[in-house]
Coordinates of C-alpha atoms and ligand atoms in Angstrom, one line a residue:
Chain A
M1 CA 148.0 167.3 185.2
N2 CA 150.4 166.6 188.0
T3 CA 152.1 169.8 188.5
K4 CA 155.3 168.1 190.9
H5 CA 155.8 165.8 187.8
V6 CA 155.8 168.6 185.3
L7 CA 157.7 170.7 187.1
A8 CA 160.4 167.4 188.0
V9 CA 160.6 166.9 184.1
M10 CA 161.0 171.3 183.5
R11 CA 163.9 170.9 186.1
R12 CA 166.0 167.8 184.6
E13 CA 165.3 169.3 181.0
W14 CA 167.0 172.8 182.2
L15 CA 170.0 171.6 183.9
E16 CA 170.7 169.0 181.3
L17 CA 170.4 172.2 178.4
I18 CA 172.4 174.2 180.1
R19 CA 175.7 172.1 179.9
T20 CA 174.8 171.3 176.1
R21 CA 177.0 174.6 174.9
T22 CA 176.8 173.6 171.5
L23 CA 173.3 173.6 171.1
L24 CA 172.2 176.5 172.7
L25 CA 175.3 178.4 170.7
T26 CA 173.7 177.7 167.7
L27 CA 169.9 178.7 168.7
A28 CA 171.8 181.9 169.5
F29 CA 173.2 182.4 166.6
V30 CA 170.4 183.1 164.0
P31 CA 168.6 185.9 165.9
F32 CA 172.2 187.6 166.9
A33 CA 172.8 187.9 162.9
L34 CA 169.2 188.8 162.4
V35 CA 169.6 191.7 164.9
C36 CA 173.2 192.8 163.7
I37 CA 171.9 192.6 160.5
S38 CA 168.9 195.3 161.1
I39 CA 171.1 197.7 162.9
G40 CA 173.6 197.4 160.1
V41 CA 170.4 198.4 157.8
E42 CA 169.8 200.7 160.6
W43 CA 173.2 202.5 160.4
S44 CA 173.3 202.8 156.5
L45 CA 169.8 205.0 156.2
S46 CA 170.9 206.9 158.3
R47 CA 174.3 208.6 156.3
L48 CA 172.3 208.4 153.6
P49 CA 171.3 212.3 152.4
D50 CA 167.8 213.9 152.7
A51 CA 168.5 213.4 148.8
A52 CA 167.8 209.7 148.4
F53 CA 164.4 210.2 150.1
D54 CA 163.0 213.0 147.5
L55 CA 160.9 210.6 145.7
G56 CA 158.5 212.2 143.1
E57 CA 154.7 212.3 143.5
G58 CA 154.2 209.8 140.8
E59 CA 156.2 206.6 143.5
V60 CA 153.9 204.0 144.3
M61 CA 154.9 203.1 147.9
V62 CA 154.5 206.4 149.1
P63 CA 151.2 207.1 149.6
A64 CA 151.1 203.4 151.0
L65 CA 153.8 204.4 153.9
L66 CA 151.9 207.6 154.5
V67 CA 148.5 205.8 155.3
R68 CA 150.7 203.5 157.4
Y69 CA 153.3 205.1 159.3
G70 CA 151.0 209.1 159.1
N71 CA 153.0 211.9 160.1
L72 CA 156.9 210.5 159.5
G73 CA 157.5 211.8 156.3
V74 CA 159.1 209.5 153.9
R75 CA 162.5 209.3 154.9
Y76 CA 161.4 208.2 158.5
S77 CA 158.7 205.9 156.7
V78 CA 160.7 203.6 155.1
Y79 CA 163.0 203.1 158.2
A80 CA 160.2 202.5 160.3
L81 CA 158.9 200.0 157.7
L82 CA 162.5 198.0 157.3
N83 CA 161.9 197.9 160.9
E84 CA 159.5 196.6 161.1
Q85 CA 160.0 193.9 158.8
S86 CA 163.5 192.7 160.9
L87 CA 161.0 192.4 163.8
A88 CA 158.7 190.8 162.0
L89 CA 161.2 188.2 160.9
L90 CA 163.2 187.9 164.4
L91 CA 159.2 186.7 165.5
I92 CA 159.0 183.9 162.4
V93 CA 162.8 182.8 163.5
A94 CA 161.5 182.9 167.6
A95 CA 159.0 180.5 166.4
A96 CA 160.8 178.3 164.8
L97 CA 163.8 177.3 166.9
P98 CA 162.3 175.6 170.1
S99 CA 161.3 172.7 167.4
S100 CA 165.2 172.2 167.6
V101 CA 165.7 171.6 170.7
A102 CA 162.3 170.1 171.5
S103 CA 163.3 167.2 169.0
H104 CA 166.5 166.8 170.5
A105 CA 164.9 166.5 174.1
I106 CA 162.9 163.5 172.9
V107 CA 165.0 162.3 170.2
G108 CA 167.9 162.5 172.2
E109 CA 166.4 160.9 174.7
K110 CA 166.6 158.2 172.8
V111 CA 169.6 157.7 171.3
E112 CA 171.7 157.6 174.6
R113 CA 168.2 155.4 176.4
T114 CA 167.4 157.0 179.1
L115 CA 163.8 156.3 178.2
E116 CA 163.1 153.2 179.0
P117 CA 164.2 153.9 183.5
L118 CA 161.5 157.2 182.6
L119 CA 159.2 155.2 181.0
A120 CA 159.2 153.3 184.0
T121 CA 157.7 156.2 185.6
P122 CA 154.1 157.0 186.5
I123 CA 154.5 160.2 184.9
A124 CA 151.8 160.7 182.9
T125 CA 152.6 161.1 179.2
R126 CA 151.1 164.8 178.3
D127 CA 153.1 165.7 181.3
L128 CA 156.2 164.3 180.0
L129 CA 155.2 166.6 176.7
L130 CA 154.7 169.5 178.0
A131 CA 157.9 170.0 180.7
K132 CA 160.4 169.0 177.6
C133 CA 158.9 171.7 175.2
T134 CA 158.1 174.4 178.2
I135 CA 161.8 174.2 178.2
A136 CA 162.0 173.4 174.9
I137 CA 160.6 177.3 173.8
L138 CA 162.7 179.3 177.3
P139 CA 166.3 179.6 175.4
S140 CA 164.6 180.5 172.6
L141 CA 162.6 183.0 174.1
V142 CA 164.7 184.6 176.0
L143 CA 166.7 185.4 172.8
T144 CA 164.3 187.0 171.3
W145 CA 162.9 189.3 173.9
L146 CA 166.3 189.8 173.9
S147 CA 167.3 190.6 171.0
Y148 CA 163.9 192.7 170.4
F149 CA 165.9 194.8 173.0
A150 CA 168.9 195.0 171.3
S151 CA 166.7 196.1 168.0
L152 CA 164.9 199.1 170.1
A153 CA 168.7 199.9 171.2
G154 CA 169.8 200.3 167.7
I155 CA 166.9 202.0 166.3
S156 CA 167.0 204.8 168.7
A157 CA 170.6 205.3 168.1
F158 CA 169.9 206.0 164.5
A159 CA 166.9 207.0 164.4
P160 CA 164.7 209.9 166.4
P161 CA 162.2 208.2 169.0
S162 CA 158.7 208.8 165.9
V163 CA 160.4 205.3 164.3
L164 CA 161.3 203.8 167.5
A165 CA 157.6 204.7 168.5
V166 CA 156.5 202.4 165.6
A167 CA 158.2 199.3 166.7
M168 CA 156.5 199.7 170.3
R169 CA 153.4 199.7 169.4
P170 CA 151.2 197.1 171.4
E171 CA 150.6 194.7 168.6
W172 CA 154.7 194.2 168.9
W173 CA 154.8 193.8 172.5
I174 CA 152.0 191.6 172.6
A175 CA 153.6 189.9 169.3
Y176 CA 156.7 189.3 171.4
F177 CA 155.7 189.1 175.0
V178 CA 152.0 186.7 174.0
L179 CA 151.9 185.3 169.7
A180 CA 155.4 184.1 169.9
P181 CA 155.3 181.8 173.2
L182 CA 152.2 180.8 171.5
L183 CA 154.2 180.0 168.3
A184 CA 156.8 178.7 169.9
M185 CA 154.8 176.6 172.0
A186 CA 153.0 174.8 168.6
S187 CA 156.0 174.6 167.1
S188 CA 158.2 172.5 169.7
L189 CA 155.2 170.4 170.4
A190 CA 155.1 170.2 166.0
A191 CA 158.6 168.9 166.7
A192 CA 157.3 166.3 169.9
I193 CA 155.2 164.4 167.4
A194 CA 157.7 164.2 164.3
S195 CA 160.3 163.3 166.8
S196 CA 157.6 160.9 168.5
R197 CA 157.5 159.0 164.9
V198 CA 161.2 158.5 163.3
S199 CA 164.2 157.4 165.1
D200 CA 167.4 160.3 164.6
P201 CA 167.3 163.3 165.1
R202 CA 167.8 164.3 161.2
T203 CA 165.3 163.1 160.4
A204 CA 163.0 164.1 162.8
Q205 CA 164.2 167.6 162.3
G206 CA 163.7 167.6 158.4
L207 CA 160.1 165.9 159.2
T208 CA 159.2 168.8 161.8
S209 CA 160.0 171.3 159.5
F210 CA 157.7 169.9 156.9
L211 CA 155.1 170.6 159.5
L212 CA 156.0 174.4 160.2
I213 CA 155.4 175.3 156.8
P214 CA 152.1 175.5 157.2
L215 CA 152.4 177.2 160.9
V216 CA 154.6 179.7 160.0
G217 CA 152.5 180.5 157.0
T218 CA 149.3 181.2 159.4
G219 CA 152.0 183.8 161.6
I220 CA 153.6 185.8 159.3
S221 CA 149.4 185.9 157.3
A222 CA 148.6 186.2 161.5
M223 CA 151.3 189.3 161.4
M224 CA 150.0 190.9 158.2
G225 CA 146.6 191.2 159.3
F226 CA 148.0 192.1 162.8
M227 CA 149.4 195.3 161.6
S228 CA 146.0 197.1 161.1
I229 CA 146.0 197.6 165.5
D230 CA 142.9 195.5 166.3
L231 CA 142.1 194.9 170.1
R232 CA 139.2 192.0 169.0
W233 CA 141.4 190.3 166.3
V234 CA 144.6 190.0 168.8
A235 CA 141.8 188.3 171.0
I236 CA 140.3 185.7 168.3
A237 CA 144.6 185.8 167.7
T238 CA 145.6 184.1 170.8
L239 CA 142.2 182.1 171.2
G240 CA 143.5 180.4 168.2
L241 CA 147.1 180.4 169.1
F242 CA 146.0 178.5 172.4
S243 CA 143.7 176.5 171.6
L244 CA 146.2 174.4 168.4
D245 CA 148.7 173.8 171.5
L246 CA 146.0 172.5 172.8
A247 CA 145.2 170.7 169.8
L248 CA 148.4 169.8 169.3
L249 CA 149.4 168.7 172.8
W250 CA 146.1 166.1 172.4
I251 CA 148.1 164.7 169.4
A252 CA 151.5 164.8 170.4
T253 CA 150.6 163.2 173.8
R254 CA 148.1 160.1 171.5
L255 CA 150.7 159.6 168.9
F256 CA 153.6 158.8 172.1
D257 CA 153.5 155.2 172.5
R258 CA 155.4 154.7 175.1
E259 CA 156.0 150.8 174.0
T260 CA 156.4 151.3 170.4
I261 CA 159.3 154.1 171.0
L262 CA 160.6 151.6 173.6
T263 CA 160.8 148.7 171.9
R264 CA 160.9 149.4 168.5
W265 CA 164.0 151.5 169.7
R266 CA 167.0 149.3 169.9
Chain B
M1 CA 152.3 140.9 194.9
I2 CA 152.2 138.8 191.5
R3 CA 150.4 136.3 189.5
A4 CA 151.2 136.0 185.8
E5 CA 148.4 133.8 184.0
K6 CA 149.3 132.6 180.5
L7 CA 150.8 135.7 180.2
G8 CA 152.2 135.7 176.9
R9 CA 153.9 138.2 174.5
R10 CA 155.0 138.6 170.7
F11 CA 156.9 140.7 168.5
G12 CA 155.3 140.1 165.0
D13 CA 155.5 136.7 164.3
Y14 CA 158.1 136.4 166.7
V15 CA 157.2 134.6 170.4
A16 CA 159.2 136.6 172.9
V17 CA 157.5 134.8 175.7
E18 CA 154.5 132.8 176.6
D19 CA 152.5 130.9 178.8
V20 CA 153.9 132.2 181.1
N21 CA 152.1 131.7 184.6
V22 CA 153.7 132.0 188.5
D23 CA 152.6 133.4 191.8
I24 CA 155.1 135.2 193.5
A25 CA 154.0 135.9 197.5
K26 CA 154.6 139.1 199.3
G27 CA 158.2 139.2 200.8
E28 CA 160.1 137.0 198.0
V29 CA 162.7 136.5 196.6
F30 CA 162.5 135.2 192.5
G31 CA 164.7 134.6 190.8
V32 CA 164.6 134.6 186.6
L33 CA 167.2 132.0 185.2
G34 CA 167.8 131.9 181.5
P35 CA 170.3 131.6 178.3
N36 CA 169.9 135.1 176.0
G37 CA 166.9 136.0 173.9
A38 CA 165.2 133.5 176.7
G39 CA 162.1 136.6 177.6
K40 CA 163.7 137.9 180.9
T41 CA 164.0 141.4 180.4
T42 CA 160.7 140.9 178.2
T43 CA 159.1 139.8 181.6
L44 CA 159.8 142.3 183.0
R45 CA 159.4 144.5 181.1
L46 CA 155.3 142.8 180.7
L47 CA 154.8 143.2 184.7
T48 CA 156.0 146.3 184.7
G49 CA 153.8 147.4 182.8
L50 CA 156.4 149.0 179.9
V51 CA 154.7 146.7 177.4
A52 CA 151.5 145.5 176.7
P53 CA 151.0 141.4 176.7
T54 CA 149.7 140.2 173.9
S55 CA 148.3 137.4 175.3
G56 CA 147.3 136.5 178.9
R57 CA 147.3 138.7 182.0
A58 CA 149.2 140.0 185.3
E59 CA 148.6 141.3 188.5
V60 CA 151.7 143.2 190.7
A61 CA 150.4 144.6 194.2
G62 CA 147.1 143.1 192.7
I63 CA 146.6 145.7 189.9
S64 CA 146.3 145.0 186.3
V65 CA 149.4 145.8 184.3
I66 CA 146.5 146.2 181.6
D67 CA 144.0 148.0 182.5
E68 CA 146.2 150.5 185.2
P69 CA 149.6 150.1 184.1
E70 CA 150.1 153.6 185.6
R71 CA 149.0 152.9 188.7
V72 CA 151.9 149.5 188.0
R73 CA 154.4 151.8 188.1
T74 CA 154.5 153.2 191.2
K75 CA 153.7 150.5 192.9
V76 CA 157.7 149.3 191.9
G77 CA 161.3 149.9 191.0
I78 CA 162.9 148.5 187.8
L79 CA 166.4 148.5 186.8
T80 CA 166.4 148.7 183.1
E81 CA 169.1 146.6 181.1
T82 CA 170.8 149.0 180.3
P83 CA 171.2 151.7 183.3
G84 CA 169.3 154.6 181.3
L85 CA 171.3 157.6 183.7
Y86 CA 171.8 161.1 182.4
A87 CA 175.0 161.8 181.2
R88 CA 175.0 165.0 182.1
L89 CA 173.6 165.2 184.9
D90 CA 175.7 164.1 188.0
A91 CA 175.0 161.7 190.5
I92 CA 172.8 163.5 193.0
E93 CA 171.2 165.0 190.0
N94 CA 170.3 161.8 188.9
L95 CA 168.8 160.4 191.9
R96 CA 166.8 163.7 192.5
F97 CA 165.1 163.8 189.3
Y98 CA 163.6 160.1 190.2
A99 CA 162.4 160.6 193.5
D100 CA 161.3 164.0 193.0
V101 CA 159.0 162.1 189.4
Y102 CA 158.4 159.3 192.2
G103 CA 157.7 162.0 195.4
V104 CA 159.8 161.3 197.6
N105 CA 159.4 163.3 200.3
D106 CA 162.6 164.7 202.0
P107 CA 165.4 162.9 198.9
L108 CA 168.7 164.4 199.9
P109 CA 169.6 161.8 203.2
K110 CA 168.1 158.7 201.2
I111 CA 170.2 160.0 198.2
Q112 CA 173.3 160.6 200.5
H113 CA 172.6 156.5 202.4
Y114 CA 172.1 155.1 198.7
L115 CA 175.2 156.9 197.5
E116 CA 177.6 156.4 200.0
R117 CA 176.3 152.5 200.6
F118 CA 177.5 151.8 196.5
G119 CA 181.0 153.6 197.6
L120 CA 179.7 156.8 195.7
W121 CA 179.4 159.6 197.2
S122 CA 182.7 161.0 196.9
R123 CA 181.5 160.9 193.5
R124 CA 178.5 163.0 193.5
H125 CA 179.2 165.5 191.3
E126 CA 181.1 164.7 188.7
P127 CA 178.7 164.3 185.5
V128 CA 177.5 160.4 185.1
G129 CA 178.5 160.2 181.1
A130 CA 182.0 159.8 183.4
F131 CA 181.4 157.2 185.4
S132 CA 182.5 153.8 184.8
K133 CA 180.0 150.9 183.8
G134 CA 180.0 149.4 187.3
M135 CA 179.2 153.2 188.9
R136 CA 176.7 153.9 186.8
Q137 CA 174.8 150.0 187.4
K138 CA 175.4 150.4 191.2
L139 CA 173.8 154.1 190.1
A140 CA 170.8 152.9 188.6
I141 CA 170.2 149.6 191.4
A142 CA 169.8 153.3 193.9
R143 CA 167.7 154.5 191.5
A144 CA 166.0 151.5 191.5
V145 CA 165.1 151.3 195.2
L146 CA 164.9 154.9 196.1
H147 CA 161.3 155.1 196.9
D148 CA 161.3 152.3 198.9
P149 CA 158.5 150.8 196.8
E150 CA 156.4 147.6 196.8
V151 CA 158.1 144.9 194.1
V152 CA 161.7 145.3 193.1
F153 CA 162.8 144.2 189.5
L154 CA 166.5 143.9 189.1
D155 CA 167.8 143.0 185.4
E156 CA 171.2 141.1 186.3
P157 CA 171.9 143.6 188.6
T158 CA 175.4 142.4 189.2
S159 CA 175.9 141.7 186.1
A160 CA 178.9 144.7 185.3
L161 CA 180.2 145.0 189.2
D162 CA 183.1 143.1 190.9
P163 CA 182.4 140.5 193.7
E164 CA 182.4 143.6 195.9
S165 CA 180.3 145.5 194.4
S166 CA 178.0 142.3 194.1
R167 CA 178.5 141.7 197.5
I168 CA 176.5 145.2 198.5
V169 CA 174.1 145.0 195.9
R170 CA 173.4 141.3 198.1
D171 CA 173.2 142.8 200.8
L172 CA 170.8 145.3 199.6
V173 CA 168.6 142.7 198.2
E174 CA 168.4 141.0 201.6
E175 CA 167.2 144.0 203.5
L176 CA 164.7 144.4 201.3
R177 CA 163.7 141.0 201.5
A178 CA 163.8 141.5 205.0
A179 CA 161.5 144.9 204.7
G180 CA 158.9 142.6 203.3
R181 CA 160.0 144.3 199.7
T182 CA 159.0 141.1 196.9
I183 CA 162.0 140.7 194.6
V184 CA 162.2 139.5 191.1
L185 CA 165.7 138.8 189.6
C186 CA 166.9 138.5 186.6
T187 CA 170.1 136.6 186.5
H188 CA 172.6 134.5 184.2
N189 CA 174.7 133.9 187.4
L190 CA 173.5 130.1 189.1
D191 CA 175.6 131.3 192.3
E192 CA 174.0 134.2 193.0
A193 CA 170.9 133.1 192.2
E194 CA 170.8 130.1 194.5
R195 CA 171.9 131.9 197.3
L196 CA 169.8 134.6 197.6
C197 CA 167.1 133.9 195.5
D198 CA 164.1 131.4 197.8
R199 CA 162.5 130.3 193.9
I200 CA 164.0 130.2 191.0
G201 CA 161.6 129.9 187.1
V202 CA 163.9 129.0 184.5
L203 CA 163.1 130.7 181.8
K204 CA 163.6 129.8 178.0
R205 CA 160.8 131.3 175.9
T206 CA 157.7 130.4 179.1
L207 CA 158.8 129.2 182.1
L208 CA 160.6 125.8 182.2
H209 CA 161.0 125.2 186.1
V210 CA 159.9 126.4 189.6
D211 CA 161.3 125.5 192.5
T212 CA 163.5 126.3 195.3
P213 CA 166.9 127.0 194.6
K214 CA 167.0 123.1 196.4
A215 CA 165.4 120.9 194.3
L216 CA 166.8 122.4 191.6
R217 CA 170.0 122.3 193.2
R218 CA 169.7 118.4 193.1
K219 CA 168.6 118.6 189.6
L220 CA 171.0 121.2 188.3
Y221 CA 174.2 119.7 190.9
G222 CA 173.2 116.0 189.9
H223 CA 176.5 114.3 189.7
L224 CA 177.5 111.4 186.9
V225 CA 179.4 108.0 188.6
E226 CA 181.6 106.1 186.0
I227 CA 182.3 103.0 186.3
D228 CA 184.8 99.9 184.1
T229 CA 183.7 96.8 185.0
L230 CA 185.1 93.8 183.4
G231 CA 182.3 92.6 180.8
T232 CA 178.8 94.1 180.8
V233 CA 176.8 94.9 183.6
P234 CA 173.6 91.7 184.1
D235 CA 170.4 93.8 183.9
A236 CA 169.2 92.8 187.0
V237 CA 171.9 94.1 188.4
L238 CA 171.0 97.7 186.6
E239 CA 168.1 97.1 188.0
A240 CA 169.2 97.0 191.5
L241 CA 171.3 99.4 191.2
R242 CA 169.1 101.7 190.4
A243 CA 166.4 101.2 193.2
L244 CA 169.3 102.7 195.4
E245 CA 168.0 105.6 197.4
G246 CA 169.7 108.5 195.5
V247 CA 169.8 107.5 191.9
R248 CA 168.3 108.8 190.0
E249 CA 169.5 106.7 186.3
V250 CA 171.9 103.8 185.4
T251 CA 172.6 103.3 181.9
A252 CA 175.0 100.6 180.8
R253 CA 178.0 101.6 178.7
G254 CA 180.5 99.3 176.8
E255 CA 181.4 97.5 179.8
G256 CA 180.3 99.2 182.6
C257 CA 177.4 101.5 183.7
V258 CA 177.2 105.3 184.2
A259 CA 175.0 106.5 187.3
S260 CA 173.5 109.5 187.8
I261 CA 173.0 110.3 191.7
A262 CA 172.7 113.0 193.6
D263 CA 175.8 113.0 196.7
P264 CA 178.9 111.6 195.7
R265 CA 179.8 111.0 199.5
T266 CA 177.1 108.6 200.3
D267 CA 175.6 107.1 196.4
T268 CA 178.9 106.8 194.8
P269 CA 179.7 103.7 198.2
R270 CA 176.2 102.6 198.0
L271 CA 177.1 102.0 194.5
V272 CA 180.8 100.1 194.6
S273 CA 179.3 97.9 197.5
L274 CA 176.1 96.4 195.2
L275 CA 178.2 95.4 192.8
V276 CA 180.5 94.0 195.1
E277 CA 177.9 91.8 196.4
R278 CA 176.8 90.7 193.2
G279 CA 180.2 89.6 192.3
V280 CA 180.7 92.4 189.2
P281 CA 184.1 93.0 189.1
I282 CA 185.6 96.9 189.1
L283 CA 188.4 98.3 187.3
R284 CA 187.6 101.8 187.9
V285 CA 185.2 103.8 189.6
A286 CA 185.0 108.0 188.4
E287 CA 183.4 111.0 189.4
Q288 CA 182.5 112.5 185.2
A289 CA 183.8 116.3 185.3
R290 CA 180.4 117.8 184.6
S291 CA 180.2 122.2 184.7
L292 CA 177.4 123.8 186.2
E293 CA 176.9 125.0 183.3
D294 CA 176.7 122.1 181.4
V295 CA 173.8 120.6 183.6
Y296 CA 172.2 124.4 183.4
L297 CA 172.3 124.0 179.4
D298 CA 171.0 120.1 179.5
L299 CA 167.6 121.1 181.6
L300 CA 167.3 123.8 179.1
R301 CA 167.6 121.7 176.5
E302 CA 166.0 118.7 177.3
G303 CA 162.8 121.0 178.7
G304 CA 163.1 123.9 176.1
R305 CA 160.8 122.9 173.5
P306 CA 161.8 123.6 169.3
Ligands
ATP401 N1 160.9 145.2 170.2 C1 160.7 143.2 169.9 N2 161.2 143.3 168.6 C2 161.0 142.6 168.5 N3 161.9 141.4 169.3 C3 162.1 141.4 170.3 C4 162.1 142.7 170.6 N4 162.5 142.9 172.2 C5 162.4 141.6 172.5 N5 162.4 141.1 171.2 C6 162.9 139.1 171.1 O1 162.5 138.6 172.2 C7 163.7 137.8 172.6 C8 163.7 137.7 174.1 O2 164.2 139.1 174.5 P1 164.7 139.8 176.0 O3 165.4 140.6 175.7 O4 163.0 139.1 176.8 O5 165.5 137.9 176.3 P2 167.0 138.3 177.9 O6 165.9 137.6 178.1 O7 166.2 139.0 178.1 O8 167.7 138.0 177.1 P3 169.0 138.5 177.5 O9 170.2 137.8 178.4 O10 170.3 138.7 176.2 O11 169.6 139.6 178.1 C9 164.8 138.2 171.6 O12 164.4 136.9 170.7 C10 164.1 139.2 171.4 O13 165.3 139.5 170.0
MG402 MG1 168.1 140.9 179.0

């Protein structure tokens, strides 16, 4: 890996990205909406009378809730459950968003015909893709982290610290700060693979969402499995995603045929 | 510095370039002249390792474009057919990026030098998307030479430029040559090719002619003289005309003949005095107007295989 090349491409991609306002706004919209919804839910829960949570002994959910949230009681267990669902949803969004930036970064270069002088430089395909995908995941990651903190703020406004503590359990920190970047990288590499094989951004995005289904599927099941705190599981998931990223980078590099991309695109 | 042997490239069944043999020395300015679709751009792409040849081989700076295209790319700079600049970045950012990729030390003074030279310094902070076609072309030329490559490929460098800017580019080419850089220049501009190049290759799928501009000029700039006479010109006289110095071809045409000569100022009087000597009455002598393009196109027709 040539660090100078990677840094040069990252710098340039970054400059271009921050000047593509519409793309950034589109990116920001989904997490923003999710945070608003989860805070709204929190607010409406807080307005319900205690009697609303006075569930009968026979209610099937109750034992499961109490197992998971222990001493929180029925009312706050429901809070915690809904919060955790929003957090999981936000995480999936975080993993999926970068794909549109990544496919834009590759197809855009084809459409604007900037590819030929770039490919005439000594930069290696792998370094190029790595740099592009790294910059592609940055904005969505930052948005995701901001959304996470906004959600925490929302929770602390309408619920007691015990409920907040659930949303701040170590597995959520790890999910947001370790697994989310790895998952985001996987999705943007998947987008890179799709983009280097097709000619217009829309097809690329369509194809990416197709590639993303198994990825997000794995992500969700990983999250579910992850709920039962287990450091060994965390280590395995991290390692697994990391290997997935490496494998995808290898495939993307192999499939990014410089010559075909240059000559089929007139 | 550049050597191609039987170099060729096909796209599917279509043969874009074939059987190109050429040997270009260090410090040489080599012009590639050819009509649209002749394969100029394809040849440049082959020599810069951007596309792989389907036949033959080529070396640039002693490195094979087939075996080590990445290393070839470190040695060359290319002005591509389309400028390919990043529209949202300004002039400095565009050049800075390429300087970084090519590993130029302390690029800013060099960037400033070229921007000033091309009259773009005052516009350096504007996004390139707002630049005119010629401004982009100039910026792309700066990008091609910024890292001071050993070999520079220029695909129609002056196609979008006004006379003044063309002049700046020509001066730059001269300067690079003086610094021992090898330059390959594709162009449609015969004048420019003649002024700048040490040798010119006429390309139409393959290299039809490779010669110095001077030699090519004789071919390209050949003059035709029409001579009308009273009665037909006898064969013996035609033979004698053909034997004259500077006369390449004489053909009988009705009452008179047409001669192809190198220089009308010396050759026409010679034709006339020989005819007078042999007692052929002359009615009219006229140089046939033949544009540069006509000659060039003839050359392509006569050399071009169907
Ligand atoms: N990727 C490709 N696929 C199919 N045909 C191609 C491809 N690239 C070039 N060609 C064909 O090869 C021939 C030569 O093209 P090239 O671009 O090299 O010509 P050129 O001499 O640069 O022409 P111009 O003066 O118009 O720039 C053309 O007929 C072109 O259609
Ligand atoms: Mg061309």
